[in-house]
PDB file of C-alpha atoms in Angstrom:
ATOM      1  CA  MET Q   1     200.882  62.000 144.721  1.00  0.00           C
ATOM      2  CA  ARG Q   2     202.274  59.925 147.403  1.00  0.00           C
ATOM      3  CA  SER Q   3     202.328  62.837 149.321  1.00  0.00           C
ATOM      4  CA  ARG Q   4     198.910  64.197 148.439  1.00  0.00           C
ATOM      5  CA  ALA Q   5     197.466  60.724 150.072  1.00  0.00           C
ATOM      6  CA  LEU Q   6     199.318  60.962 153.174  1.00  0.00           C
ATOM      7  CA  LEU Q   7     197.967  64.426 153.712  1.00  0.00           C
ATOM      8  CA  PHE Q   8     194.295  63.659 152.929  1.00  0.00           C
ATOM      9  CA  ALA Q   9     194.505  60.783 155.108  1.00  0.00           C
ATOM     10  CA  ALA Q  10     195.829  63.000 157.721  1.00  0.00           C
ATOM     11  CA  ILE Q  11     192.758  65.732 157.430  1.00  0.00           C
ATOM     12  CA  LEU Q  12     190.950  62.233 157.639  1.00  0.00           C
ATOM     13  CA  LEU Q  13     192.450  61.277 161.072  1.00  0.00           C
ATOM     14  CA  LEU Q  14     192.393  64.977 162.686  1.00  0.00           C
ATOM     15  CA  PRO Q  15     188.627  64.670 163.981  1.00  0.00           C
ATOM     16  CA  PHE Q  16     189.866  61.999 165.459  1.00  0.00           C
ATOM     17  CA  ILE Q  17     192.469  62.405 166.948  1.00  0.00           C
ATOM     18  CA  LEU Q  18     191.088  65.288 168.561  1.00  0.00           C
ATOM     19  CA  LEU Q  19     187.789  63.494 170.210  1.00  0.00           C
ATOM     20  CA  SER Q  20     190.632  60.979 171.237  1.00  0.00           C
ATOM     21  CA  PHE Q  21     192.535  63.914 173.261  1.00  0.00           C
ATOM     22  CA  SER Q  22     189.511  65.131 173.939  1.00  0.00           C
ATOM     23  CA  ALA Q  23     188.594  62.039 176.089  1.00  0.00           C
ATOM     24  CA  SER Q  24     191.778  61.423 177.507  1.00  0.00           C
ATOM     25  CA  ASN Q  25     191.523  64.692 179.107  1.00  0.00           C
ATOM     26  CA  THR Q  26     188.042  64.510 180.037  1.00  0.00           C
ATOM     27  CA  ASN Q  27     189.022  60.867 181.806  1.00  0.00           C
ATOM     28  CA  VAL Q  28     192.077  62.820 183.587  1.00  0.00           C
ATOM     29  CA  VAL Q  29     189.813  65.949 184.651  1.00  0.00           C
ATOM     30  CA  LYS Q  30     187.535  63.326 185.821  1.00  0.00           C
ATOM     31  CA  ASP Q  31     189.990  61.102 188.100  1.00  0.00           C
ATOM     32  CA  VAL Q  32     191.747  64.249 189.463  1.00  0.00           C
ATOM     33  CA  PHE Q  33     187.750  65.675 190.349  1.00  0.00           C
ATOM     34  CA  LYS Q  34     187.661  61.716 191.909  1.00  0.00           C
ATOM     35  CA  GLN Q  35     190.863  61.836 194.138  1.00  0.00           C
ATOM     36  CA  THR Q  36     190.631  65.526 195.558  1.00  0.00           C
ATOM     37  CA  ASN Q  37     186.872  64.294 197.158  1.00  0.00           C
ATOM     38  CA  GLN Q  38     188.596  61.310 198.456  1.00  0.00           C
ATOM     39  CA  PHE Q  39     191.266  62.989 199.557  1.00  0.00           C
ATOM     40  CA  ARG Q  40     189.230  65.523 201.447  1.00  0.00           C
ATOM     41  CA  ARG Q  41     186.361  63.045 202.482  1.00  0.00           C
ATOM     42  CA  SER Q  42     188.824  61.417 204.409  1.00  0.00           C
ATOM     43  CA  LYS Q  43     190.063  64.187 205.854  1.00  0.00           C
ATOM     44  CA  GLY Q  44     185.969  64.900 207.379  1.00  0.00           C
ATOM     45  CA  LEU Q  45     185.582  67.545 204.790  1.00  0.00           C
ATOM     46  CA  ASN Q  46     182.547  68.610 202.127  1.00  0.00           C
ATOM     47  CA  GLN Q  47     182.961  66.909 198.600  1.00  0.00           C
ATOM     48  CA  LEU Q  48     183.361  69.625 196.022  1.00  0.00           C
ATOM     49  CA  VAL Q  49     181.312  70.716 193.319  1.00  0.00           C
ATOM     50  CA  MET Q  50     182.272  70.862 190.083  1.00  0.00           C
ATOM     51  CA  LEU Q  51     181.195  73.612 187.682  1.00  0.00           C
ATOM     52  CA  ASP Q  52     181.540  74.310 184.103  1.00  0.00           C
ATOM     53  CA  GLN Q  53     182.279  77.868 184.705  1.00  0.00           C
ATOM     54  CA  LEU Q  54     185.686  77.887 186.656  1.00  0.00           C
ATOM     55  CA  ASN Q  55     185.884  73.782 184.592  1.00  0.00           C
ATOM     56  CA  ALA Q  56     186.413  76.397 181.178  1.00  0.00           C
ATOM     57  CA  ILE Q  57     188.702  79.152 183.726  1.00  0.00           C
ATOM     58  CA  ALA Q  58     191.333  76.443 184.749  1.00  0.00           C
ATOM     59  CA  ARG Q  59     191.085  75.047 181.203  1.00  0.00           C
ATOM     60  CA  LYS Q  60     192.170  77.904 179.660  1.00  0.00           C
ATOM     61  CA  HIS Q  61     195.272  78.728 182.530  1.00  0.00           C
ATOM     62  CA  SER Q  62     196.557  75.493 182.095  1.00  0.00           C
ATOM     63  CA  GLU Q  63     196.330  76.340 178.078  1.00  0.00           C
ATOM     64  CA  ASN Q  64     197.686  79.408 178.118  1.00  0.00           C
ATOM     65  CA  MET Q  65     200.951  77.779 180.212  1.00  0.00           C
ATOM     66  CA  ALA Q  66     200.310  74.467 178.347  1.00  0.00           C
ATOM     67  CA  ARG Q  67     201.239  77.083 175.053  1.00  0.00           C
ATOM     68  CA  GLY Q  68     204.400  79.153 176.472  1.00  0.00           C
ATOM     69  CA  ARG Q  69     201.855  82.550 177.210  1.00  0.00           C
ATOM     70  CA  VAL Q  70     202.045  82.570 180.250  1.00  0.00           C
ATOM     71  CA  ALA Q  71     204.869  81.153 182.326  1.00  0.00           C
ATOM     72  CA  PHE Q  72     203.973  77.737 184.780  1.00  0.00           C
ATOM     73  CA  GLY Q  73     202.493  78.929 188.096  1.00  0.00           C
ATOM     74  CA  HIS Q  74     199.958  81.460 189.670  1.00  0.00           C
ATOM     75  CA  GLN Q  75     200.413  84.396 186.568  1.00  0.00           C
ATOM     76  CA  GLY Q  76     197.227  86.155 186.434  1.00  0.00           C
ATOM     77  CA  PHE Q  77     195.070  84.750 189.733  1.00  0.00           C
ATOM     78  CA  TYR Q  78     193.480  87.679 190.453  1.00  0.00           C
ATOM     79  CA  GLN Q  79     192.244  88.235 187.149  1.00  0.00           C
ATOM     80  CA  ARG Q  80     191.178  84.656 187.166  1.00  0.00           C
ATOM     81  CA  GLU Q  81     190.165  85.477 191.106  1.00  0.00           C
ATOM     82  CA  ALA Q  82     187.957  88.639 189.931  1.00  0.00           C
ATOM     83  CA  LEU Q  83     186.514  86.001 186.301  1.00  0.00           C
ATOM     84  CA  GLU Q  84     185.052  83.649 189.839  1.00  0.00           C
ATOM     85  CA  LYS Q  85     183.479  86.273 191.341  1.00  0.00           C
ATOM     86  CA  LYS Q  86     181.442  87.688 188.172  1.00  0.00           C
ATOM     87  CA  LYS Q  87     179.885  84.679 187.048  1.00  0.00           C
ATOM     88  CA  ILE Q  88     179.391  82.585 190.979  1.00  0.00           C
ATOM     89  CA  LYS Q  89     177.506  85.328 193.381  1.00  0.00           C
ATOM     90  CA  GLY Q  90     177.817  84.885 197.341  1.00  0.00           C
ATOM     91  CA  VAL Q  91     181.340  83.529 196.926  1.00  0.00           C
ATOM     92  CA  SER Q  92     184.145  84.875 199.135  1.00  0.00           C
ATOM     93  CA  THR Q  93     187.657  81.866 199.606  1.00  0.00           C
ATOM     94  CA  PHE Q  94     189.828  81.372 196.830  1.00  0.00           C
ATOM     95  CA  GLY Q  95     192.052  78.688 195.544  1.00  0.00           C
ATOM     96  CA  GLU Q  96     194.172  77.375 192.788  1.00  0.00           C
ATOM     97  CA  ASN Q  97     196.436  74.708 192.470  1.00  0.00           C
ATOM     98  CA  VAL Q  98     199.309  74.538 189.156  1.00  0.00           C
ATOM     99  CA  ALA Q  99     201.229  71.785 188.249  1.00  0.00           C
ATOM    100  CA  TYR Q 100     202.871  69.808 185.319  1.00  0.00           C
ATOM    101  CA  GLY Q 101     204.173  66.021 184.657  1.00  0.00           C
ATOM    102  CA  PRO Q 102     202.068  63.978 186.409  1.00  0.00           C
ATOM    103  CA  THR Q 103     200.406  61.174 183.781  1.00  0.00           C
ATOM    104  CA  SER Q 104     196.889  61.049 185.833  1.00  0.00           C
ATOM    105  CA  GLY Q 105     195.235  62.549 188.327  1.00  0.00           C
ATOM    106  CA  LYS Q 106     195.961  59.982 191.263  1.00  0.00           C
ATOM    107  CA  GLN Q 107     199.310  61.673 190.138  1.00  0.00           C
ATOM    108  CA  VAL Q 108     198.709  65.087 190.391  1.00  0.00           C
ATOM    109  CA  VAL Q 109     196.176  64.897 193.547  1.00  0.00           C
ATOM    110  CA  LEU Q 110     199.221  62.685 195.549  1.00  0.00           C
ATOM    111  CA  MET Q 111     201.994  65.454 194.637  1.00  0.00           C
ATOM    112  CA  TRP Q 112     199.606  68.832 195.611  1.00  0.00           C
ATOM    113  CA  GLU Q 113     198.847  66.315 198.969  1.00  0.00           C
ATOM    114  CA  LYS Q 114     202.591  66.745 199.725  1.00  0.00           C
ATOM    115  CA  SER Q 115     202.937  70.074 199.175  1.00  0.00           C
ATOM    116  CA  PRO Q 116     202.082  72.863 202.492  1.00  0.00           C
ATOM    117  CA  GLY Q 117     200.289  75.244 199.830  1.00  0.00           C
ATOM    118  CA  HIS Q 118     198.589  73.326 198.132  1.00  0.00           C
ATOM    119  CA  ARG Q 119     197.837  70.502 200.764  1.00  0.00           C
ATOM    120  CA  ARG Q 120     196.053  74.032 202.167  1.00  0.00           C
ATOM    121  CA  ASN Q 121     193.963  74.561 199.240  1.00  0.00           C
ATOM    122  CA  LEU Q 122     192.571  71.015 198.763  1.00  0.00           C
ATOM    123  CA  LEU Q 123     191.598  71.374 202.209  1.00  0.00           C
ATOM    124  CA  GLY Q 124     190.249  74.606 202.289  1.00  0.00           C
ATOM    125  CA  PRO Q 125     186.780  76.197 203.557  1.00  0.00           C
ATOM    126  CA  PHE Q 126     185.029  75.836 199.558  1.00  0.00           C
ATOM    127  CA  LYS Q 127     181.788  74.255 198.471  1.00  0.00           C
ATOM    128  CA  TYR Q 128     183.002  74.428 194.656  1.00  0.00           C
ATOM    129  CA  ILE Q 129     186.118  73.444 192.028  1.00  0.00           C
ATOM    130  CA  GLY Q 130     187.814  73.727 188.521  1.00  0.00           C
ATOM    131  CA  ILE Q 131     189.343  71.582 186.883  1.00  0.00           C
ATOM    132  CA  GLY Q 132     191.350  71.829 183.450  1.00  0.00           C
ATOM    133  CA  ILE Q 133     193.812  70.294 181.739  1.00  0.00           C
ATOM    134  CA  ALA Q 134     196.082  71.174 178.522  1.00  0.00           C
ATOM    135  CA  LYS Q 135     199.848  69.273 177.187  1.00  0.00           C
ATOM    136  CA  ASP Q 136     202.405  71.135 175.559  1.00  0.00           C
ATOM    137  CA  LYS Q 137     204.201  70.101 172.229  1.00  0.00           C
ATOM    138  CA  GLN Q 138     206.042  67.437 173.944  1.00  0.00           C
ATOM    139  CA  GLY Q 139     202.881  66.037 175.467  1.00  0.00           C
ATOM    140  CA  ARG Q 140     203.401  66.812 178.972  1.00  0.00           C
ATOM    141  CA  ILE Q 141     199.958  67.573 180.890  1.00  0.00           C
ATOM    142  CA  TYR Q 142     199.430  71.357 182.613  1.00  0.00           C
ATOM    143  CA  TYR Q 143     196.996  71.861 185.400  1.00  0.00           C
ATOM    144  CA  THR Q 144     195.177  74.231 187.025  1.00  0.00           C
ATOM    145  CA  GLN Q 145     192.276  73.588 189.902  1.00  0.00           C
ATOM    146  CA  VAL Q 146     190.105  76.952 190.851  1.00  0.00           C
ATOM    147  CA  PHE Q 147     188.907  77.302 193.664  1.00  0.00           C
ATOM    148  CA  ALA Q 148     186.348  78.838 195.257  1.00  0.00           C
ATOM    149  CA  GLY Q 149     184.131  78.984 198.769  1.00  0.00           C
TER     150      GLY Q 149
END
C-alpha cells in the first residue's frame, strides 16, 4: 500500500518537476543569450537575434550529447548547418560552440571567451543565434550555441 502511495505522489509531482526544469532551462538559455550579447557589445559588435528555429537545432544537439546518442563535440555539425540553411534563407556563415559542466550562462560564456575557437564564434560575422541546453543523468548541463549570418 505504501509503495502505491509513493507512486501516486510521484506521478502527481512529475508535472511540477518537469515545469521547474523547463523554467530553469529557460533562465539559463536567457542568461547565455544575455552574456553573449554583452560580450559582443563590449567589442563594438551587433547584438545577435535569437531564433526559435535555431534554438530547436541547438537543443536537439545538447539533448543528444546529454543522452549519449552522440559524443560530446561537433559530430553532425554539417547536418545542423544544412538544417540552418533550410530554415533561414540568405545566410552563408555558420558557427557552433558546445560545452558541458558550467552551471550558469555567465560561467559558460566566460569559458568560451577564453578559448580561441569559441571566442572567434562569439565575435563572428553573425546575425542570428540559437541556444540549447540539456542535462544528463548526473545533472551536468550540456550547452550548444549555433550561429548564422
